[in-house]
Structure formats: structure tokens, C-alpha cells
PDB file of C-alpha atoms and ligand atoms in Angstrom:
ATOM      1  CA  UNK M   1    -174.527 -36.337 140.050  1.00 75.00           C
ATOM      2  CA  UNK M   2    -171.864 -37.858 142.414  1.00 86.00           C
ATOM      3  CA  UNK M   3    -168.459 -37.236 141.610  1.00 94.00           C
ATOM      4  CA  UNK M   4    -166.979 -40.443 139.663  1.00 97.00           C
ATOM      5  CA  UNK M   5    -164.162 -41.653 141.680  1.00 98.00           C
ATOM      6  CA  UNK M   6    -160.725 -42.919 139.589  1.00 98.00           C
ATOM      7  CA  UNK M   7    -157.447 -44.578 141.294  1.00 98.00           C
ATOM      8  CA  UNK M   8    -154.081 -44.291 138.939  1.00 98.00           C
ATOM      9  CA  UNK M   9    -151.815 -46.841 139.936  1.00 99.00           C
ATOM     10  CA  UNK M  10    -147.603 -46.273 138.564  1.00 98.00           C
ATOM     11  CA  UNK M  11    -145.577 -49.433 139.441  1.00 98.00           C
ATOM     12  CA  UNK M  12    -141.347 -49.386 139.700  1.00 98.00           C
ATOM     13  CA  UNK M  13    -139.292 -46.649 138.784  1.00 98.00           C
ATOM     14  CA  UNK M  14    -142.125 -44.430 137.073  1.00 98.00           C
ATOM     15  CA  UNK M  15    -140.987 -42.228 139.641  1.00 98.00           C
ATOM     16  CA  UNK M  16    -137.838 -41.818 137.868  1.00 97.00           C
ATOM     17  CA  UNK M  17    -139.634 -40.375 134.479  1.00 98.00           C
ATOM     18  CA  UNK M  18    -137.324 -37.376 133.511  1.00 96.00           C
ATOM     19  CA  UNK M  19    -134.303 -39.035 134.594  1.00 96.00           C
ATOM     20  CA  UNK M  20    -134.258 -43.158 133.526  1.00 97.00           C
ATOM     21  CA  UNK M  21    -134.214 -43.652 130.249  1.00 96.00           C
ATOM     22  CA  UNK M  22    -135.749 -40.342 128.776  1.00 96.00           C
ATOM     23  CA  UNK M  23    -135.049 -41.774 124.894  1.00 96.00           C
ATOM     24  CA  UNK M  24    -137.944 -44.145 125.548  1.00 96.00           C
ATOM     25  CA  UNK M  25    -140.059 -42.225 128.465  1.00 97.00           C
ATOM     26  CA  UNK M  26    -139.372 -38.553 127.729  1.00 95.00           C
ATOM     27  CA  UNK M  27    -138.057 -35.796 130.087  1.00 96.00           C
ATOM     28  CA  UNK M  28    -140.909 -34.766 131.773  1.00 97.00           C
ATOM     29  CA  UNK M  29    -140.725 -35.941 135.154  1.00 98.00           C
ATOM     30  CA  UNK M  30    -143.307 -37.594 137.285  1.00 98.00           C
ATOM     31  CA  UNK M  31    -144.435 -35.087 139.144  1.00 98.00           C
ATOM     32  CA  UNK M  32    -144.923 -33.436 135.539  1.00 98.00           C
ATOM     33  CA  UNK M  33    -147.043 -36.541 134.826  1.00 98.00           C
ATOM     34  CA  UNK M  34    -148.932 -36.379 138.271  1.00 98.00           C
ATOM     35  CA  UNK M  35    -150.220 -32.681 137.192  1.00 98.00           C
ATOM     36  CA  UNK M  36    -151.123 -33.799 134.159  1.00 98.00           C
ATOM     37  CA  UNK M  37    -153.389 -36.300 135.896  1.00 98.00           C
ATOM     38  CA  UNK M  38    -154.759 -33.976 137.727  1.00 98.00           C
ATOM     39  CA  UNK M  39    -155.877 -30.938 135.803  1.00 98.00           C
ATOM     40  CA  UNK M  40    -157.478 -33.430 133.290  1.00 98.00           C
ATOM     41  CA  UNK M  41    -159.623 -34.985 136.186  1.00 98.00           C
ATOM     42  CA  UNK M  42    -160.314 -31.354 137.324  1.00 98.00           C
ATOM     43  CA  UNK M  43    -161.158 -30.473 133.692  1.00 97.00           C
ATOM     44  CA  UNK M  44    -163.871 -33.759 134.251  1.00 97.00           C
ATOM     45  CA  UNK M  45    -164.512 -33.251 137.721  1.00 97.00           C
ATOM     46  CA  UNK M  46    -163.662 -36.807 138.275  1.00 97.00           C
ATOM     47  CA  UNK M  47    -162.467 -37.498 141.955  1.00 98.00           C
ATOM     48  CA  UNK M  48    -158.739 -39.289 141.172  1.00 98.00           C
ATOM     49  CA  UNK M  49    -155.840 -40.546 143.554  1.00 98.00           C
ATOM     50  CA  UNK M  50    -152.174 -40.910 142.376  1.00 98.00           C
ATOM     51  CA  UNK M  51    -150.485 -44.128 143.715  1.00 98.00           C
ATOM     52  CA  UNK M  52    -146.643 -44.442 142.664  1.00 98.00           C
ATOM     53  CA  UNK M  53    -144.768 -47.825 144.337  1.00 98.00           C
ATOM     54  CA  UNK M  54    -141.973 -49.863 143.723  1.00 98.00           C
ATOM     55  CA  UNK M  55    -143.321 -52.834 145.772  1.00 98.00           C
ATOM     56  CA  UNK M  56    -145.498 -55.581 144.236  1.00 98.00           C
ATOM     57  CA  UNK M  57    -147.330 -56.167 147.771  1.00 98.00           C
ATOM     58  CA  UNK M  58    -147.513 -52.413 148.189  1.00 98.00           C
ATOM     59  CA  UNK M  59    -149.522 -53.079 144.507  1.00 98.00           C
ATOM     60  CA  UNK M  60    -151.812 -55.887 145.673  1.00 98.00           C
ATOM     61  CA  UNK M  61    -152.798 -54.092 148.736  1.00 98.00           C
ATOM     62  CA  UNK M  62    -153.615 -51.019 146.910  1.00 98.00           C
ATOM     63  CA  UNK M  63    -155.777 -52.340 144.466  1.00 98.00           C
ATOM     64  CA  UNK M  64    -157.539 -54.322 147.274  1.00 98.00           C
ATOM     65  CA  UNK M  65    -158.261 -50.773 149.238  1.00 98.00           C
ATOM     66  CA  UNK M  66    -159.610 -49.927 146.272  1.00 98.00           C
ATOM     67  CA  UNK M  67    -162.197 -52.391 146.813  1.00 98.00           C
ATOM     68  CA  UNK M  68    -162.888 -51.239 150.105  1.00 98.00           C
ATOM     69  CA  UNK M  69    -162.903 -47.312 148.908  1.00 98.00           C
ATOM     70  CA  UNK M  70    -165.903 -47.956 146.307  1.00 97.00           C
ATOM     71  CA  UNK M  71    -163.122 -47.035 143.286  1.00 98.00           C
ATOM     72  CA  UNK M  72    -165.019 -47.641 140.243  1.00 98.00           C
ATOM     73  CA  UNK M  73    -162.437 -47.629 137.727  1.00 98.00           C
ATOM     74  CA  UNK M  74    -158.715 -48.404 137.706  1.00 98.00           C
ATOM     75  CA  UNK M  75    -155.817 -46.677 135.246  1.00 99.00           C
ATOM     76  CA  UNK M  76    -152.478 -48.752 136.140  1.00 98.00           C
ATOM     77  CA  UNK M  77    -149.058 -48.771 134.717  1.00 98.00           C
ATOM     78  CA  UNK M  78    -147.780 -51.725 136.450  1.00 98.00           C
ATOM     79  CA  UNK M  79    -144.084 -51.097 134.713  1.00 98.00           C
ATOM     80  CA  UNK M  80    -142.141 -54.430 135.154  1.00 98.00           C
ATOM     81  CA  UNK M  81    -144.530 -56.130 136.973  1.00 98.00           C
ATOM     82  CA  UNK M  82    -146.616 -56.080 133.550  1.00 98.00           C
ATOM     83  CA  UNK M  83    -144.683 -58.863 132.237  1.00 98.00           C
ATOM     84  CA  UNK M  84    -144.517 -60.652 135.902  1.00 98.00           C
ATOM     85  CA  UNK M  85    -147.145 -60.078 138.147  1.00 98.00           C
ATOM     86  CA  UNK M  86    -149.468 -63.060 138.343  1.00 98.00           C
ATOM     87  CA  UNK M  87    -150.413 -61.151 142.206  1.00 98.00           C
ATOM     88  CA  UNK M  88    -151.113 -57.986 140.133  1.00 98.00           C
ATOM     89  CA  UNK M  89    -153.121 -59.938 137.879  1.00 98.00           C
ATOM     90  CA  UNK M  90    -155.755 -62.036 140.744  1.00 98.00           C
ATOM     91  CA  UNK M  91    -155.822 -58.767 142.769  1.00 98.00           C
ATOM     92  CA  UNK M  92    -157.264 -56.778 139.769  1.00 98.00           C
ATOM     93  CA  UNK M  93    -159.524 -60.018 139.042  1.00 98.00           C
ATOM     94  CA  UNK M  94    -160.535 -60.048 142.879  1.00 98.00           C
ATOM     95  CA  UNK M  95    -161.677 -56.491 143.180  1.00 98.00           C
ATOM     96  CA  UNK M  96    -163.663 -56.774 139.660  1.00 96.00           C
ATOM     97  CA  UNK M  97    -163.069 -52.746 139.330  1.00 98.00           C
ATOM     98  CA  UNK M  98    -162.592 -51.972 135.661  1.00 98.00           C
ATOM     99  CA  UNK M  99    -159.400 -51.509 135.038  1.00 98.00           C
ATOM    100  CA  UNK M 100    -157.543 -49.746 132.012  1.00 98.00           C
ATOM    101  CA  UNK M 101    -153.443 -50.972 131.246  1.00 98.00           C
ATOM    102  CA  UNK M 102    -151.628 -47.770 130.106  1.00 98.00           C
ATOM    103  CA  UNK M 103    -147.924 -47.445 128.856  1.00 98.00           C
ATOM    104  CA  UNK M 104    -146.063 -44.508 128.111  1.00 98.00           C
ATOM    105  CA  UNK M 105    -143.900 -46.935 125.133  1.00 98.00           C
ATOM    106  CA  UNK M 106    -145.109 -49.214 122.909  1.00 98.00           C
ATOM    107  CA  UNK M 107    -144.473 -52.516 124.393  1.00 98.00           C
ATOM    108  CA  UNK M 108    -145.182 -54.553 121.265  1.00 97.00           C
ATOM    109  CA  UNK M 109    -142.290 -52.734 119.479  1.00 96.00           C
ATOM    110  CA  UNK M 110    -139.553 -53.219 122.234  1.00 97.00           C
ATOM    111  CA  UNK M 111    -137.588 -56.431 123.475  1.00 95.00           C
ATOM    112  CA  UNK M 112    -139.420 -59.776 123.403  1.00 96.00           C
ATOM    113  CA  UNK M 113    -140.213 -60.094 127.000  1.00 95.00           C
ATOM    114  CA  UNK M 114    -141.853 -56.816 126.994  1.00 98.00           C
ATOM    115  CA  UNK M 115    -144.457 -58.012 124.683  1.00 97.00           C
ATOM    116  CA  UNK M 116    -146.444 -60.036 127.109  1.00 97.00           C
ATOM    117  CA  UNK M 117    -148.407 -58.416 129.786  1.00 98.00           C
ATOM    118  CA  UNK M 118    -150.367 -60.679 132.283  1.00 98.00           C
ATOM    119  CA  UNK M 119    -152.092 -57.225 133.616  1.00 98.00           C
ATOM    120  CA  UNK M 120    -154.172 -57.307 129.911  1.00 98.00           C
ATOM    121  CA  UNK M 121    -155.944 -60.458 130.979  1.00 98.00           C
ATOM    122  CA  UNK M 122    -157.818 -58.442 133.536  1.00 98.00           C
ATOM    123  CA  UNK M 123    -158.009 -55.224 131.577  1.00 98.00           C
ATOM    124  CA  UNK M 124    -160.811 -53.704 129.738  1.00 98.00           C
ATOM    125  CA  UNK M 125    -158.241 -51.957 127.699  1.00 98.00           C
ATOM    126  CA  UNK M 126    -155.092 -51.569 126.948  1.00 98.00           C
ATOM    127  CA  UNK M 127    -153.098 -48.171 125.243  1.00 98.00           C
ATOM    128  CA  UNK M 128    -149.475 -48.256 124.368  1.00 98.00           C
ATOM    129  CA  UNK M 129    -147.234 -45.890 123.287  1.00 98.00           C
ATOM    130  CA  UNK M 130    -149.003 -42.769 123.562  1.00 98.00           C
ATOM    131  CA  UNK M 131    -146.415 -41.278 126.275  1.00 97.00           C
ATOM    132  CA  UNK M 132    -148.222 -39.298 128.680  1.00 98.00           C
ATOM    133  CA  UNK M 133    -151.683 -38.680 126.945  1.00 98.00           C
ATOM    134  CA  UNK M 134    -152.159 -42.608 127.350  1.00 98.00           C
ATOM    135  CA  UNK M 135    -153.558 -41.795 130.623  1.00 98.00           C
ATOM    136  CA  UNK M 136    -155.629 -39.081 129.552  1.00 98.00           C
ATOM    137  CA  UNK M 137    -156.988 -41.170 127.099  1.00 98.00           C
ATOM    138  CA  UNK M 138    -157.614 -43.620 130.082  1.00 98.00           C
ATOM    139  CA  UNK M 139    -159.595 -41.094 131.727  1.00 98.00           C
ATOM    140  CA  UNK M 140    -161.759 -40.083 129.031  1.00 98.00           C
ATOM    141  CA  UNK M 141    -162.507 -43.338 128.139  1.00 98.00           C
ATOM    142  CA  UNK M 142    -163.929 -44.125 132.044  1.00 98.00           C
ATOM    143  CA  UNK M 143    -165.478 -40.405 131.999  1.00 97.00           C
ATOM    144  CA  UNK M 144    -167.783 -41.865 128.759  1.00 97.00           C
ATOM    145  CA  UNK M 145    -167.858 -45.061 129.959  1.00 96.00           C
ATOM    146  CA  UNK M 146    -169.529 -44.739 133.698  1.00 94.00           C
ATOM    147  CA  UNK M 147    -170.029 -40.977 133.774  1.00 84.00           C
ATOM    148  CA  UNK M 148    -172.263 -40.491 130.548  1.00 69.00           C
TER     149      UNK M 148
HETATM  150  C1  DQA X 201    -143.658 -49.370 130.832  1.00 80.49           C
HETATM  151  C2  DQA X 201    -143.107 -50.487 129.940  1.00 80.49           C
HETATM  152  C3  DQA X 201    -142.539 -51.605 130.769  1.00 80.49           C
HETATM  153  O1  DQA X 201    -142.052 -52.649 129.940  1.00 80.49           O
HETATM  154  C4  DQA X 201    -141.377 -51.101 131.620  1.00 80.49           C
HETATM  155  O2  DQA X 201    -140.888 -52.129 132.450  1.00 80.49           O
HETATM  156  C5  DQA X 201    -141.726 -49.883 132.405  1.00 80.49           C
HETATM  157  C6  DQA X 201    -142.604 -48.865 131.806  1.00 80.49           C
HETATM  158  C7  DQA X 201    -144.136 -48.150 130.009  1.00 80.49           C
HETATM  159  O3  DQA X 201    -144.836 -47.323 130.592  1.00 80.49           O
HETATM  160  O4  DQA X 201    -143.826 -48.020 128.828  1.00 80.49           O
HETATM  161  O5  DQA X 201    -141.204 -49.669 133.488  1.00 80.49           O
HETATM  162  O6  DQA X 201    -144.775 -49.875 131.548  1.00 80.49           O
END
């Protein structure tokens, strides 16, 4: 059976995990999070890319690549951009890849603004406040989903 192929998209300043913030996003770093990632799509043997930017175009242009790249299911973390992004948003719409909305806090339980996410409207799914093991989860649920 051909190897399912997964993109993980981080948004702004997930590269800082470990040092922004670690009362609400833990001190493992990123590149702790990356490995993570990683040995669970090994454990799958799902083919996955990790994209980190800080750039909303950088975003859009990723996602549309994606297209291009025959990615059949999308795990993003837009960050900020959740509660901003109406570029984030039509790109995810235009590609029509599944995609799955993971954050490492619970956004519902934080400041106001946090609590709407434009990303959800073009989400299959969304998991919140699982830290890390929100994007294994992710990955699991596309491994049933399109692999089974
Ligand atoms: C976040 C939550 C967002 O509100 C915030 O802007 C982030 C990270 C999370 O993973 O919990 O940067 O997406």
C-alpha cells in the first residue's frame, strides 16, 4: 500500500516552544515537538513534512504546494493567525486537503479573542489543549481515517 503522505504546518513563534511562555506551552522545545512528530509517523509509516513559519504568505503558499505535492491530509497550528487569517482560511478551502486544527492550549479557556478561530471553518477537526499529543492525536485520526 502506498505510503500515506501528511504535511504539519506550525505558524508564529511555535518555534519558540521551550522558551515563550512555557506556563501555557510547556518546556519542551520545538525541535522536542518535531521528534515527536516524527517517530509517531515512523511508528505509522506515514510519509510527514514539518513546516514551521512566522509569515502568513509563507502559510498560504505552503498549503498551496501542498496541492501541487498530492498531500492528502493537513495537521496545522496556525498560532495567531488562528484568530486572523481569513488567507489561511481560502487557502485551506482552495486546496480541499483535509485538514485537522491542533493547539497545544485550550483556546476556549484563555482570553476572549483567542476563542474564535477562522482556521475551524475549513477544518475537519479541531483538538485543544492536549499539549503536544494533540498532534499525535491528529495523526492517528488521518492514519484511521484514509489509511484503514
Ligand atoms: C496556540 C494558541 C494561539 O492562540 C496562540 O496565538 C499560539 C499558540 C496554541 O497552540 O495553543 O501561538 O495556537
Amino acid at each position: 500500500m502506498k505510503k500515506l503522505k501528511l504535511l504539519v504546518i506550525n505558524g508564529p513563534n511555535l518555534n519558540f516552544l521551550g522558551i515563550r511562555e512555557p506556563e501555557i506551552y510547556g518546556k519542551s522545545t520545538y525541535q522536542d515537538l518535531c521528534n515527536l512528530i516524527s517517530s509517531k509517523a515512523a511508528e505509522l509509516n506515514i510519509d510527514i513534512e514539518i513546516y514551521q513559519s512566522n509569515h502568513e504568505g509563507q502559510i498560504v503558499d505552503k498549503i498551496q504546494e501542498a496541492y501541487f505535492n498530492k498531500v492528502q491530509g493537513i495537521i496545522i497550528n496556525p498560532a495567531a493567525y488562528t484568530h486572523t487569517s481569513i488567507a489561511i482560511l481560502d487557502a485551506l478551502k482552495s486546496v480541499n486537503i483535509p485538514c485537522i486544527e491542533v493547539h497545544i492550549s485550550d483556546i476556549n479557556t484563555r482570553e476572549e479573542f483567542r476563542k474564535h478561530s477562522y482556521i475551524s471553518l475549513a477544518s475537519i477537526k479541531q483538538i485543544k489543549g492536549h499539549g503536544f499529543n494533540g498532534y499525535l492525536e491528529a495523526i492517528e485520526y488521518f492514519d484511521n481515517l484514509l489509511n484503514k
